[in-house]
């Protein structure tokens, strides 16, 4: 089984999907001959031709709007938005159009577009190459929001997304594009959307996380273990629809929950998870649900390391819930 | 540049187009009345724009696709949608094919490739280019027509759509109904140049037509559709017309538009022009109008009897399968 990094796994998924189904097309900025600025579409145009791997003019609204029309017509477009920070010109097309077509047409026009976009910090990108803006999409009825954290899941989740009947915002933690490596089967396989995964079992506290923060949560859990504390790490993998069952199963066991996310805190998806745990598991809780998140500031440049949650901050939160 | 009707051109489509123009005039004015009576939610009238709508729609084949704005009420009718289906939508009843989920002018008719209308203006132009590109990828002969108004022409998405379409040589026709007014702002305050001049800048063919002459609209649109179908590229048509009524049932044009301008526009009413071209007598004309009134009245009566959706349907159809959180929320109904 080949060892791939996360961006290679995305490339593998796209190739697999395009090979299996000629309705699948890729479009975006620099996705053709160049293979995308992160190389996620490397070699696809060479293999599938410039009708199925389209270098578009430079307009995010144009990329997503065009992809929507393609999906309505019956294709399975996978547009790439070069950075999630640049997705806002396409926001109207995503929230008012792509997300709403099925509902507003009474099911006559499903709109199975998968918008792929790298997101999150950790690459010294400043506030226009680092944002974690998933909350906007989680708040939008009609969208699925998927965030892989490792190469195996990235391939399987992307194949599920492309083959699903609903529009998906597929957010790729760019910090892990090359850092995360793992075995990825050559074969065609899927990982189901809406299912979380326990990355590490533990008894005293649950770290609920996703994307690049899984690495931070795992590091914190290991440090905690060295101090005699047993922490469980749950990788959500999909934010919408959320695997609440998995969250509750873990929290009911541990009695404590910390949500670790690099997005700004106020109005965040971390807040939604905390609210759900409060609504559904209050009698199992030994301590308040805490959030370790990015700050309610623009994403900084020089102070990036301070902005992003790290193992120290997660450890402090673990200490707080255990000593509550 | 302007396309004139071919001298001596056969007016073979005109009798049928005139009946449709009368029908949609009656439909729109009836919808305004229904709104005033509190029987439907809102309406965006199309009075004065019948020739532009009907003439352009006649240029399309049944397998072609339409991405319209909220002011092309004639287009689904010309493409064969029964009047009652429109009124089912206006009354947001359970026979509405979108189960009452949208405002009256935001309908969908997949059976005639008429894609859902949305209110944020201009979004549809990009989607039309996408559908046209998809048709191209598939090797289909489909042409995609997208409609928008003069105000919408200022939107970035429309400009981007034109840039994409020209670049991709997509089989698409951009049809702008320039009705003189973007709610209360006249076209002259929207654009420093005639809209049609924008075509050259992005590599489209541009044509301006008399949008109140149905035959002229049909001829020009047919040429653009043929051009798109042959692979020669997209065309931008600007049909010069006039919004005789209000922007919407929430608007009062007497606050910003002078009566003399309206009187001049009424003299160029497209129904009047078509009737003169056909040489209809008063009694012939009255028979056509009476038939339209009867068809509309019958559709209204039928649609108004159909019940509205049940509360339990509120959470349906957001996703292919209802996720757990909507099932939970549904229990609060």
Tab-separated table of C-alpha atoms in Angstrom, chain A residues 20-272:
chain	number	residue	atom	x	y	z
A	20	UNK	CA	-14.651	5.997	-12.608
A	21	UNK	CA	-17.149	8.629	-13.757
A	22	UNK	CA	-16.797	10.884	-16.786
A	23	UNK	CA	-19.252	13.356	-15.271
A	24	UNK	CA	-16.579	14.414	-12.790
A	25	UNK	CA	-14.818	17.619	-13.860
A	26	UNK	CA	-12.305	19.836	-12.075
A	27	UNK	CA	-12.150	23.597	-12.489
A	28	UNK	CA	-10.377	26.486	-10.833
A	29	UNK	CA	-7.378	28.763	-10.931
A	30	UNK	CA	-4.112	27.131	-12.031
A	31	UNK	CA	-5.567	23.634	-11.740
A	32	UNK	CA	-4.562	22.594	-15.268
A	33	UNK	CA	-1.015	22.294	-16.517
A	34	UNK	CA	0.393	23.618	-13.244
A	35	UNK	CA	-1.640	21.215	-11.137
A	36	UNK	CA	-2.817	23.801	-8.602
A	37	UNK	CA	-0.720	25.941	-6.279
A	38	UNK	CA	-0.622	23.076	-3.754
A	39	UNK	CA	-0.409	20.454	-6.568
A	40	UNK	CA	-3.684	18.776	-5.642
A	41	UNK	CA	-4.652	18.492	-9.318
A	42	UNK	CA	-1.191	17.555	-10.578
A	43	UNK	CA	-1.263	15.528	-13.791
A	44	UNK	CA	-5.053	15.470	-14.075
A	45	UNK	CA	-5.267	17.686	-17.144
A	46	UNK	CA	-2.622	15.608	-18.859
A	47	UNK	CA	-4.609	12.457	-18.150
A	48	UNK	CA	-8.190	13.675	-18.649
A	49	UNK	CA	-7.821	16.612	-21.049
A	50	UNK	CA	-8.592	20.304	-20.809
A	51	UNK	CA	-12.336	19.819	-21.197
A	52	UNK	CA	-12.500	18.028	-17.839
A	53	UNK	CA	-9.745	19.917	-16.043
A	54	UNK	CA	-10.426	23.558	-16.728
A	55	UNK	CA	-8.195	26.535	-15.981
A	56	UNK	CA	-10.788	29.255	-15.465
A	57	UNK	CA	-10.391	33.019	-15.562
A	58	UNK	CA	-9.543	34.378	-12.125
A	59	UNK	CA	-12.867	34.757	-10.322
A	60	UNK	CA	-14.049	32.732	-7.365
A	61	UNK	CA	-17.695	33.606	-7.985
A	62	UNK	CA	-17.131	32.564	-11.573
A	63	UNK	CA	-15.627	29.237	-10.581
A	64	UNK	CA	-18.427	28.293	-8.186
A	65	UNK	CA	-21.243	29.814	-10.285
A	66	UNK	CA	-20.049	27.890	-13.320
A	67	UNK	CA	-19.708	24.708	-11.294
A	68	UNK	CA	-23.297	25.102	-10.088
A	69	UNK	CA	-24.559	25.320	-13.663
A	70	UNK	CA	-22.553	22.230	-14.550
A	71	UNK	CA	-24.053	20.286	-11.639
A	72	UNK	CA	-27.587	21.331	-12.562
A	73	UNK	CA	-26.924	20.086	-16.066
A	74	UNK	CA	-25.839	16.703	-14.727
A	75	UNK	CA	-22.075	16.829	-14.252
A	76	UNK	CA	-20.187	16.290	-10.972
A	77	UNK	CA	-17.991	19.374	-10.752
A	78	UNK	CA	-15.215	19.680	-8.177
A	79	UNK	CA	-14.162	23.338	-8.186
A	80	UNK	CA	-11.054	24.387	-6.303
A	81	UNK	CA	-10.885	27.670	-4.421
A	82	UNK	CA	-7.190	28.334	-4.045
A	83	UNK	CA	-7.429	29.468	-0.394
A	84	UNK	CA	-10.539	29.507	1.826
A	85	UNK	CA	-9.643	33.143	2.566
A	86	UNK	CA	-10.571	33.928	-1.066
A	87	UNK	CA	-13.925	32.145	-1.042
A	88	UNK	CA	-15.974	35.220	-0.136
A	89	UNK	CA	-16.585	36.479	-3.691
A	90	UNK	CA	-18.252	33.088	-4.204
A	91	UNK	CA	-20.161	33.247	-0.924
A	92	UNK	CA	-23.427	34.322	-2.551
A	93	UNK	CA	-23.200	31.512	-5.082
A	94	UNK	CA	-22.488	29.024	-2.272
A	95	UNK	CA	-25.050	30.061	0.358
A	96	UNK	CA	-27.866	31.445	-1.797
A	97	UNK	CA	-27.563	29.157	-4.784
A	98	UNK	CA	-25.579	25.939	-4.359
A	99	UNK	CA	-26.941	25.268	-0.860
A	100	UNK	CA	-30.534	26.146	-1.731
A	101	UNK	CA	-31.156	24.666	-5.190
A	102	UNK	CA	-32.526	21.350	-3.957
A	103	UNK	CA	-34.918	22.967	-1.491
A	104	UNK	CA	-36.118	25.855	-3.559
A	105	UNK	CA	-36.684	23.731	-6.659
A	106	UNK	CA	-38.669	21.171	-4.709
A	107	UNK	CA	-36.013	18.575	-5.499
A	108	UNK	CA	-36.111	19.231	-9.245
A	109	UNK	CA	-32.537	20.507	-9.314
A	110	UNK	CA	-30.145	18.857	-6.856
A	111	UNK	CA	-26.788	20.616	-6.913
A	112	UNK	CA	-24.002	18.129	-6.145
A	113	UNK	CA	-20.988	20.439	-6.288
A	114	UNK	CA	-17.946	19.708	-4.121
A	115	UNK	CA	-16.055	22.923	-3.429
A	116	UNK	CA	-12.534	21.971	-2.354
A	117	UNK	CA	-10.543	24.561	-0.494
A	118	UNK	CA	-7.395	24.585	1.649
A	119	UNK	CA	-7.987	26.285	4.995
A	120	UNK	CA	-6.374	27.002	8.329
A	121	UNK	CA	-3.105	28.357	9.631
A	122	UNK	CA	0.348	27.077	10.300
A	123	UNK	CA	2.051	28.036	7.050
A	124	UNK	CA	2.959	31.654	7.890
A	125	UNK	CA	0.283	32.887	5.534
A	126	UNK	CA	-1.054	35.906	7.412
A	127	UNK	CA	-4.752	36.685	7.461
A	128	UNK	CA	-5.385	36.012	3.776
A	129	UNK	CA	-3.907	32.523	3.637
A	130	UNK	CA	-4.779	31.091	7.065
A	131	UNK	CA	-8.430	31.526	7.971
A	132	UNK	CA	-10.648	28.810	9.416
A	133	UNK	CA	-13.996	30.039	8.142
A	134	UNK	CA	-15.947	26.790	8.389
A	135	UNK	CA	-18.576	28.298	10.694
A	136	UNK	CA	-20.115	30.297	7.821
A	137	UNK	CA	-20.750	27.102	5.905
A	138	UNK	CA	-21.874	25.071	8.923
A	139	UNK	CA	-24.472	27.804	9.492
A	140	UNK	CA	-25.831	27.435	5.969
A	141	UNK	CA	-28.749	25.037	5.535
A	142	UNK	CA	-28.258	22.719	2.595
A	143	UNK	CA	-24.481	22.287	2.793
A	144	UNK	CA	-22.392	19.435	4.071
A	145	UNK	CA	-19.054	20.464	5.557
A	146	UNK	CA	-16.255	17.910	5.552
A	147	UNK	CA	-12.760	18.268	7.069
A	148	UNK	CA	-10.280	15.379	6.730
A	149	UNK	CA	-7.243	15.148	8.997
A	150	UNK	CA	-5.165	12.415	7.363
A	151	UNK	CA	-4.465	10.968	3.897
A	152	UNK	CA	-6.628	7.846	4.226
A	153	UNK	CA	-9.703	9.812	5.290
A	154	UNK	CA	-8.994	12.554	2.759
A	155	UNK	CA	-9.268	10.148	-0.172
A	156	UNK	CA	-12.249	8.236	1.190
A	157	UNK	CA	-14.180	11.324	2.257
A	158	UNK	CA	-13.567	13.160	-1.015
A	159	UNK	CA	-14.825	10.161	-2.982
A	160	UNK	CA	-17.936	10.070	-0.769
A	161	UNK	CA	-18.449	13.790	-1.284
A	162	UNK	CA	-18.162	13.577	-5.072
A	163	UNK	CA	-20.588	10.643	-5.197
A	164	UNK	CA	-23.101	12.139	-2.782
A	165	UNK	CA	-26.262	13.957	-3.785
A	166	UNK	CA	-25.699	17.110	-1.725
A	167	UNK	CA	-23.361	20.088	-2.128
A	168	UNK	CA	-20.229	19.887	-0.013
A	169	UNK	CA	-17.668	22.382	1.201
A	170	UNK	CA	-14.587	20.192	1.508
A	171	UNK	CA	-12.022	21.940	3.689
A	172	UNK	CA	-8.486	20.659	3.518
A	173	UNK	CA	-6.095	21.501	6.394
A	174	UNK	CA	-3.228	22.873	4.335
A	175	UNK	CA	-0.876	22.683	7.316
A	176	UNK	CA	-1.127	18.896	6.974
A	177	UNK	CA	-0.910	18.742	3.164
A	178	UNK	CA	2.666	17.493	3.354
A	179	UNK	CA	3.051	16.898	7.077
A	180	UNK	CA	0.405	14.188	7.332
A	181	UNK	CA	1.548	10.914	5.776
A	182	UNK	CA	-0.054	7.530	5.813
A	183	UNK	CA	-0.998	4.405	3.946
A	184	UNK	CA	-3.584	5.007	1.248
A	185	UNK	CA	-4.965	2.078	-0.722
A	186	UNK	CA	-4.694	2.295	-4.510
A	187	UNK	CA	-8.225	1.005	-4.756
A	188	UNK	CA	-11.443	2.920	-4.883
A	189	UNK	CA	-12.916	3.170	-1.376
A	190	UNK	CA	-15.070	5.607	0.539
A	191	UNK	CA	-15.172	6.899	4.093
A	192	UNK	CA	-18.740	7.768	5.086
A	193	UNK	CA	-19.719	11.414	5.563
A	194	UNK	CA	-21.184	12.111	9.005
A	195	UNK	CA	-19.064	9.634	10.968
A	196	UNK	CA	-16.469	10.728	13.523
A	197	UNK	CA	-13.486	8.586	14.506
A	198	UNK	CA	-11.861	7.970	17.866
A	199	UNK	CA	-8.155	8.639	17.322
A	200	UNK	CA	-7.163	7.765	20.867
A	201	UNK	CA	-9.187	6.147	23.590
A	202	UNK	CA	-9.289	7.683	27.031
A	203	UNK	CA	-11.378	7.750	30.194
A	204	UNK	CA	-11.231	11.183	31.857
A	205	UNK	CA	-11.724	13.846	29.239
A	206	UNK	CA	-12.800	14.029	25.574
A	207	UNK	CA	-10.973	16.297	23.144
A	208	UNK	CA	-13.410	16.989	20.299
A	209	UNK	CA	-11.529	18.272	17.294
A	210	UNK	CA	-11.029	18.191	13.521
A	211	UNK	CA	-8.560	19.067	10.782
A	212	UNK	CA	-5.056	20.167	11.735
A	213	UNK	CA	-6.038	20.479	15.410
A	214	UNK	CA	-6.179	16.679	15.641
A	215	UNK	CA	-2.377	16.788	15.716
A	216	UNK	CA	-2.393	19.314	18.564
A	217	UNK	CA	-5.019	17.351	20.486
A	218	UNK	CA	-3.046	14.131	20.114
A	219	UNK	CA	0.115	15.835	21.343
A	220	UNK	CA	-1.745	17.217	24.348
A	221	UNK	CA	-3.277	13.802	25.056
A	222	UNK	CA	0.148	12.196	25.024
A	223	UNK	CA	1.507	14.822	27.407
A	224	UNK	CA	-1.508	14.302	29.646
A	225	UNK	CA	-0.930	10.550	29.615
A	226	UNK	CA	2.616	11.125	30.821
A	227	UNK	CA	1.061	13.021	33.730
A	228	UNK	CA	-1.319	10.157	34.418
A	229	UNK	CA	-4.424	11.657	32.743
A	230	UNK	CA	-6.380	9.591	30.224
A	231	UNK	CA	-7.719	11.734	27.379
A	232	UNK	CA	-9.853	10.563	24.452
A	233	UNK	CA	-9.415	12.292	21.086
A	234	UNK	CA	-12.361	12.385	18.708
A	235	UNK	CA	-11.790	13.478	15.099
A	236	UNK	CA	-15.141	14.714	13.789
A	237	UNK	CA	-14.170	14.371	10.090
A	238	UNK	CA	-17.555	15.834	9.121
A	239	UNK	CA	-18.968	18.980	10.741
A	240	UNK	CA	-22.339	18.865	8.964
A	241	UNK	CA	-23.986	16.457	9.435
A	242	UNK	CA	-22.279	16.156	12.795
A	243	UNK	CA	-21.765	12.763	14.457
A	244	UNK	CA	-23.440	13.756	17.706
A	245	UNK	CA	-23.819	10.120	18.707
A	246	UNK	CA	-20.040	9.659	18.765
A	247	UNK	CA	-19.565	12.868	20.758
A	248	UNK	CA	-22.170	11.878	23.328
A	249	UNK	CA	-20.891	8.312	23.610
A	250	UNK	CA	-17.458	9.660	24.461
A	251	UNK	CA	-18.588	12.472	26.773
A	252	UNK	CA	-20.974	10.187	28.649
A	253	UNK	CA	-17.972	7.974	29.316
A	254	UNK	CA	-15.447	10.678	30.275
A	255	UNK	CA	-17.768	13.319	31.782
A	256	UNK	CA	-15.609	16.143	30.468
A	257	UNK	CA	-15.301	17.759	27.049
A	258	UNK	CA	-12.948	20.266	25.446
A	259	UNK	CA	-13.476	21.426	21.889
A	260	UNK	CA	-10.217	22.216	20.094
A	261	UNK	CA	-10.527	24.311	16.951
A	262	UNK	CA	-8.349	26.987	15.395
A	263	UNK	CA	-11.278	29.151	14.259
A	264	UNK	CA	-12.118	32.363	16.167
A	265	UNK	CA	-14.235	31.564	19.222
A	266	UNK	CA	-17.361	33.728	19.050
A	267	UNK	CA	-20.136	32.185	16.993
A	268	UNK	CA	-17.839	29.300	16.133
A	269	UNK	CA	-18.675	25.691	15.360
A	270	UNK	CA	-16.906	24.882	18.630
A	271	UNK	CA	-19.693	26.846	20.327
A	272	UNK	CA	-22.298	24.693	18.587
